[in-house]
C-alpha cells in the first residue's frame, strides 16, 4: 500500500494516536498549525471527501466533536477542515478531517 495514511492505519508508520474505533482513527498532525491539531481519518481508503458517504463523514464529525471537548477547545471554539483537491490544498490523497483549536483563527483562510 502506497498511501501514507493507510500505512499509519496498518501501524507501519508510527503516529501519536488520540482515538480509534472500528471505522475511524485520529492522531496528532506531525506539523501542527495550532496548539491542538488532530487528523481524523476513515480506516477505509477514500481519495477525498468526494468519494465518501454521509455515514463515514458523520462518524468522523462525531469523533471531531468528542475530541474538541476532550482537548478543551470546544468552549472557546475550533475549526474542522477537509482540504480537497489541488486548489483546496489537499496534500495526502486519503480523506482526512483537520481539527484545529487553541488559538484564534483567521477568516478568510489563506
Ligand atoms: P492536507 O494538506 O492534505 O490537508 O493535510 C495533510 C496533513 O498531514 C498535513 O497537515 C501534514 O502535516 C500531515 N502529515 C503529513 N505526513 C504526516 C505523517 O507522517 N504523520 C502525521 N502525523 N501527519 C502527517
Ligand atoms: Zn489510504
XYZ file of N, CA and C in Angstrom, residues 26-85:
180
model
N -7.779 8.683 14.777
C -7.390 10.081 14.925
C -6.003 10.144 15.552
N -5.179 11.030 15.019
C -3.794 11.154 15.513
C -3.340 12.591 15.327
N -2.293 12.974 16.069
C -1.826 14.362 16.014
C -1.054 14.623 14.724
N -1.310 15.805 14.138
C -0.602 16.191 12.914
C 0.885 16.364 13.227
N 1.735 15.899 12.321
C 3.182 15.944 12.513
C 3.717 17.380 12.449
N 2.952 18.275 11.826
C 3.367 19.673 11.644
C 2.219 20.582 12.091
N 1.989 20.637 13.408
C 0.770 21.292 13.911
C 0.695 22.781 13.568
N -0.492 23.188 13.111
C -0.743 24.583 12.747
C -1.503 25.329 13.848
N -1.727 24.666 14.964
C -2.425 25.264 16.108
C -2.057 24.415 17.322
N -2.270 24.928 18.550
C -1.926 24.146 19.745
C -2.579 22.749 19.738
N -3.830 22.654 19.295
C -4.434 21.345 19.013
C -4.584 21.206 17.508
N -3.985 20.186 16.949
C -4.129 19.902 15.511
C -4.149 18.384 15.344
N -5.358 17.863 15.157
C -5.580 16.420 15.068
C -6.147 16.092 13.693
N -5.710 14.971 13.138
C -6.252 14.477 11.873
C -7.189 13.314 12.182
N -8.384 13.363 11.616
C -9.375 12.308 11.793
C -9.567 11.647 10.434
N -9.323 10.345 10.367
C -9.364 9.676 9.061
C -10.227 8.414 9.124
N -10.856 8.064 7.987
C -11.549 6.775 7.919
C -10.528 5.657 7.757
N -10.807 4.494 8.350
C -9.898 3.353 8.176
C -9.975 2.804 6.757
N -11.124 2.975 6.126
C -11.248 2.608 4.718
C -10.696 3.749 3.865
N -9.959 3.409 2.831
C -9.365 4.442 1.982
C -10.394 5.085 1.057
N -10.496 6.410 1.150
C -11.201 7.217 0.152
C -10.204 8.274 -0.291
N -10.109 8.517 -1.577
C -9.162 9.534 -2.057
C -9.489 10.912 -1.482
N -10.776 11.222 -1.388
C -11.172 12.547 -0.888
C -12.610 12.476 -0.410
N -13.102 13.595 0.072
C -14.492 13.664 0.549
C -15.480 13.401 -0.591
N -15.027 13.596 -1.819
C -15.924 13.372 -2.963
C -16.361 11.916 -3.070
N -15.536 10.987 -2.589
C -15.843 9.554 -2.696
C -16.603 9.029 -1.483
N -16.659 9.793 -0.399
C -17.164 9.279 0.878
C -18.639 9.635 1.079
N -19.357 8.745 1.751
C -20.782 8.956 2.002
C -21.044 9.571 3.364
N -22.326 9.853 3.640
C -22.682 10.576 4.862
C -22.398 9.803 6.153
N -22.436 8.464 6.077
C -22.221 7.707 7.318
C -20.815 7.894 7.848
N -19.828 7.739 6.970
C -18.440 7.860 7.454
C -18.110 9.325 7.774
N -18.651 10.235 6.991
C -18.392 11.658 7.287
C -19.042 12.031 8.625
N -20.220 11.466 8.871
C -20.878 11.684 10.160
C -20.065 11.124 11.318
N -19.539 9.924 11.133
C -18.712 9.321 12.195
C -17.474 10.174 12.466
N -16.819 10.619 11.411
C -15.626 11.459 11.577
C -15.982 12.757 12.309
N -17.122 13.329 11.958
C -17.536 14.586 12.588
C -17.833 14.376 14.074
N -18.483 13.252 14.402
C -18.758 12.959 15.814
C -17.457 12.789 16.602
N -16.457 12.132 16.001
C -15.159 11.978 16.662
C -14.519 13.357 16.855
N -14.591 14.198 15.834
C -14.011 15.545 15.948
C -14.665 16.318 17.094
N -15.984 16.217 17.221
C -16.689 16.921 18.298
C -16.256 16.406 19.671
N -16.165 15.080 19.814
C -15.731 14.499 21.096
C -14.317 14.930 21.437
N -13.442 14.924 20.435
C -12.052 15.318 20.689
C -11.954 16.810 21.019
N -12.799 17.623 20.396
C -12.805 19.051 20.722
C -13.108 19.247 22.208
N -14.044 18.454 22.718
C -14.377 18.540 24.148
C -13.207 18.035 24.989
N -12.669 16.853 24.648
C -11.611 16.262 25.490
C -10.303 17.049 25.403
N -10.099 17.765 24.298
C -8.891 18.596 24.158
C -9.058 19.963 24.818
N -10.290 20.250 25.249
C -10.546 21.519 25.938
C -10.650 22.720 25.013
N -11.020 22.479 23.742
C -11.128 23.593 22.797
C -12.571 23.866 22.383
N -13.509 23.072 22.926
C -14.898 23.207 22.498
C -15.492 24.546 22.934
N -15.125 24.967 24.126
C -15.763 26.159 24.680
C -15.348 27.435 23.940
N -14.042 27.579 23.695
C -13.569 28.795 23.024
C -13.760 28.751 21.517
N -13.923 27.557 20.973
C -14.146 27.429 19.535
C -13.004 26.721 18.841
N -13.335 26.162 17.712
C -12.363 25.352 16.958
C -12.762 25.357 15.504
N -11.955 24.714 14.691
C -12.251 24.634 13.262
C -12.072 23.205 12.771
N -12.991 22.765 11.914
C -12.897 21.476 11.227
C -12.721 21.777 9.742
N -11.686 21.190 9.138
C -11.355 21.482 7.740
C -11.157 20.177 6.986
N -11.715 20.096 5.782
C -11.408 18.983 4.868
C -10.879 19.596 3.576
N -9.564 19.651 3.443
C -8.974 20.145 2.205
C -9.228 19.118 1.112
N -9.619 19.605 -0.057
C -9.976 18.692 -1.154
C -9.386 19.166 -2.475
N -8.607 18.281 -3.088
C -8.055 18.578 -4.418
C -6.929 19.593 -4.373
